[in-house]
Every structure is written in C-alpha cells, then in structure tokens.
XYZ file of C-alpha atoms in Angstrom:
151
model
C -16.007 -36.485 13.417
C -16.492 -32.413 14.172
C -12.635 -32.217 14.588
C -11.898 -33.807 11.206
C -14.250 -31.135 9.855
C -12.961 -28.158 11.553
C -9.199 -29.058 10.762
C -10.146 -29.815 6.961
C -11.909 -26.387 7.165
C -8.852 -24.938 8.512
C -6.287 -26.293 5.851
C -8.764 -25.220 3.160
C -8.690 -21.690 4.522
C -5.146 -21.849 4.925
C -4.528 -22.910 0.983
C -7.357 -20.533 0.167
C -5.352 -17.326 1.678
C -1.785 -18.675 0.395
C -3.377 -18.390 -3.196
C -5.106 -14.816 -2.686
C -1.362 -13.877 -0.845
C 1.692 -15.647 -2.868
C 4.769 -14.937 -1.288
C 6.726 -12.826 -4.150
C 5.065 -11.022 -7.061
C 4.527 -13.227 -10.609
C 5.159 -10.041 -12.903
C 8.099 -9.248 -14.892
C 10.225 -6.433 -14.849
C 9.418 -3.510 -17.614
C 13.309 -3.367 -18.297
C 16.516 -4.542 -17.468
C 18.632 -2.711 -14.760
C 21.146 -2.850 -12.458
C 21.599 -1.049 -9.052
C 24.872 0.517 -7.751
C 25.412 2.867 -5.197
C 21.909 3.292 -4.770
C 20.583 4.469 -8.002
C 19.170 2.384 -10.692
C 20.802 1.747 -13.881
C 18.878 1.093 -17.394
C 20.818 -1.910 -19.499
C 21.020 -0.217 -23.301
C 22.191 -1.726 -26.120
C 25.327 -0.021 -26.295
C 28.490 -1.924 -25.766
C 31.384 0.039 -24.100
C 34.841 -0.260 -25.705
C 37.257 1.476 -22.840
C 36.600 0.683 -19.297
C 38.634 2.479 -16.282
C 38.351 0.693 -12.960
C 35.843 -1.910 -11.243
C 33.170 -0.238 -8.913
C 31.245 -2.803 -7.425
C 29.835 -6.251 -8.258
C 25.718 -7.707 -8.512
C 24.927 -8.955 -4.582
C 21.797 -9.978 -5.284
C 19.578 -11.192 -8.260
C 16.165 -12.009 -8.798
C 14.099 -11.979 -12.229
C 10.513 -11.315 -10.312
C 9.278 -7.803 -9.796
C 9.951 -6.574 -5.972
C 12.177 -4.487 -3.785
C 15.304 -5.842 -3.018
C 18.670 -4.370 -1.358
C 22.290 -3.578 -2.345
C 23.701 -4.019 -5.337
C 20.652 -5.399 -7.458
C 20.064 -6.721 -10.783
C 17.045 -8.355 -12.811
C 19.753 -9.325 -15.552
C 22.721 -10.127 -14.141
C 23.666 -13.170 -12.005
C 25.462 -12.454 -8.359
C 29.499 -11.401 -9.004
C 28.835 -9.711 -12.429
C 30.938 -6.678 -12.186
C 30.398 -3.210 -12.862
C 33.001 -0.522 -14.209
C 33.358 3.046 -14.527
C 33.604 3.819 -17.858
C 36.935 6.265 -19.128
C 35.650 9.812 -19.721
C 31.934 9.370 -18.366
C 30.984 10.215 -14.784
C 29.287 7.420 -13.301
C 26.235 9.975 -12.447
C 25.479 9.089 -16.300
C 26.424 5.528 -16.802
C 28.661 2.667 -16.117
C 29.289 -0.692 -17.498
C 28.465 -3.927 -17.125
C 30.772 -6.823 -17.755
C 28.855 -9.557 -19.660
C 32.192 -11.602 -20.739
C 35.701 -11.205 -21.692
C 36.569 -7.483 -22.765
C 32.813 -7.025 -23.417
C 30.936 -4.266 -21.526
C 27.474 -3.188 -21.954
C 26.401 0.488 -21.098
C 24.312 1.126 -18.165
C 22.263 4.581 -18.137
C 21.771 5.976 -14.548
C 17.723 6.290 -14.337
C 17.427 8.095 -10.754
C 17.283 6.504 -7.187
C 16.297 3.110 -6.159
C 14.027 2.498 -3.633
C 15.523 -0.388 -1.308
C 13.981 -2.854 0.713
C 14.407 -1.703 4.236
C 11.733 1.095 3.649
C 9.117 -1.203 2.034
C 7.864 -3.788 4.845
C 4.272 -3.578 3.504
C 4.952 -6.860 1.219
C 5.536 -8.608 4.590
C 1.859 -7.991 5.879
C 0.425 -11.101 4.166
C 2.990 -13.408 5.282
C 2.660 -12.372 8.992
C -1.556 -12.607 8.669
C -0.372 -16.572 7.253
C 1.353 -17.750 9.733
C -0.797 -15.628 12.664
C -3.204 -17.613 10.986
C -1.674 -20.927 11.154
C -1.034 -20.851 14.916
C -4.124 -19.486 15.924
C -6.464 -21.717 13.417
C -5.575 -24.549 15.272
C -5.495 -23.355 18.478
C -9.417 -22.383 18.321
C -10.308 -25.485 16.681
C -8.572 -27.541 19.602
C -10.363 -25.352 22.272
C -13.682 -25.555 20.683
C -12.961 -29.402 20.149
C -11.998 -29.697 24.004
C -14.548 -27.216 25.521
C -17.367 -28.973 23.714
C -16.372 -32.255 24.725
C -16.174 -31.233 28.037
C -19.877 -29.709 28.410
C -21.124 -32.636 26.948
C -20.176 -34.930 29.901
C-alpha cells in the first residue's frame, strides 16, 4: 500500500513540475522578423519592386518565442526565399518572397543571438529527466529497505 502512495506522489510531483516548466515559452513574438547571416531583419509593410539575386531562405520556423539557429523566421515557413534588393545594401534591408513576383522589405535591426549560446533554457528539462529517473529509484529503494527491515 505504501508503494502505491509513493508512486502516486512521484507522478503528482512530476506533473506539477512539468506545469511549472513547460518545454516552450507560451509567449508570442512582439513583431515579425527573419534572421539572415546572423542578423535580425524586421518585416515592414513596404513591398519591394526590384530584387537582385537570391541570398538564402528560411531554414527554421516557429511562432513561439525562443532562441533558434540558422536562417530563422517567426512569420515565414521553411523554404521562403530571401533576396537582395537592387541598389540597397543587405546591411540595410533584404526582400522576403511572399508569392509570385511579390516581395516584402525587411529592415536590418541588429545581430541575432543564436541558440548555441543559450543553454539556460535546457535546465528545467534536464531537472525533469533527472527527477523522472531518480524518483522511482528512491521509491523502490525505500520500499525494498522497509520490506527487508520488517522481516
């Protein structure tokens, strides 16, 4: 009977911890952007008429706040193409393809900090995994020790 109570307590604590530390942030981004070549480009309302050449594409998409790597976007799906704008430096702006011959301007905002430098968000997940393995081991150890002592 004690074993069932201990296991129930472990399950309850595990569920409680998982609610406190969800795997992903539930917040939404403040604005639409793409990341290209290590820099964030904020999507403007302005459309571009003349693009020059293709310079890249979205390699990872997520609409949930977090830190990601590569040519990331919070608005455009994987495979969306980036173009340089004719007579405009890519240090200033790039064009994002939205359809056939339709390109939206994205203005450079600053350097993007990639996921490889942000390991802090993994801590709750690691703690959860350790607890999931440690708790049953402790529970069964206590159970078998009590069983052996009672003999």
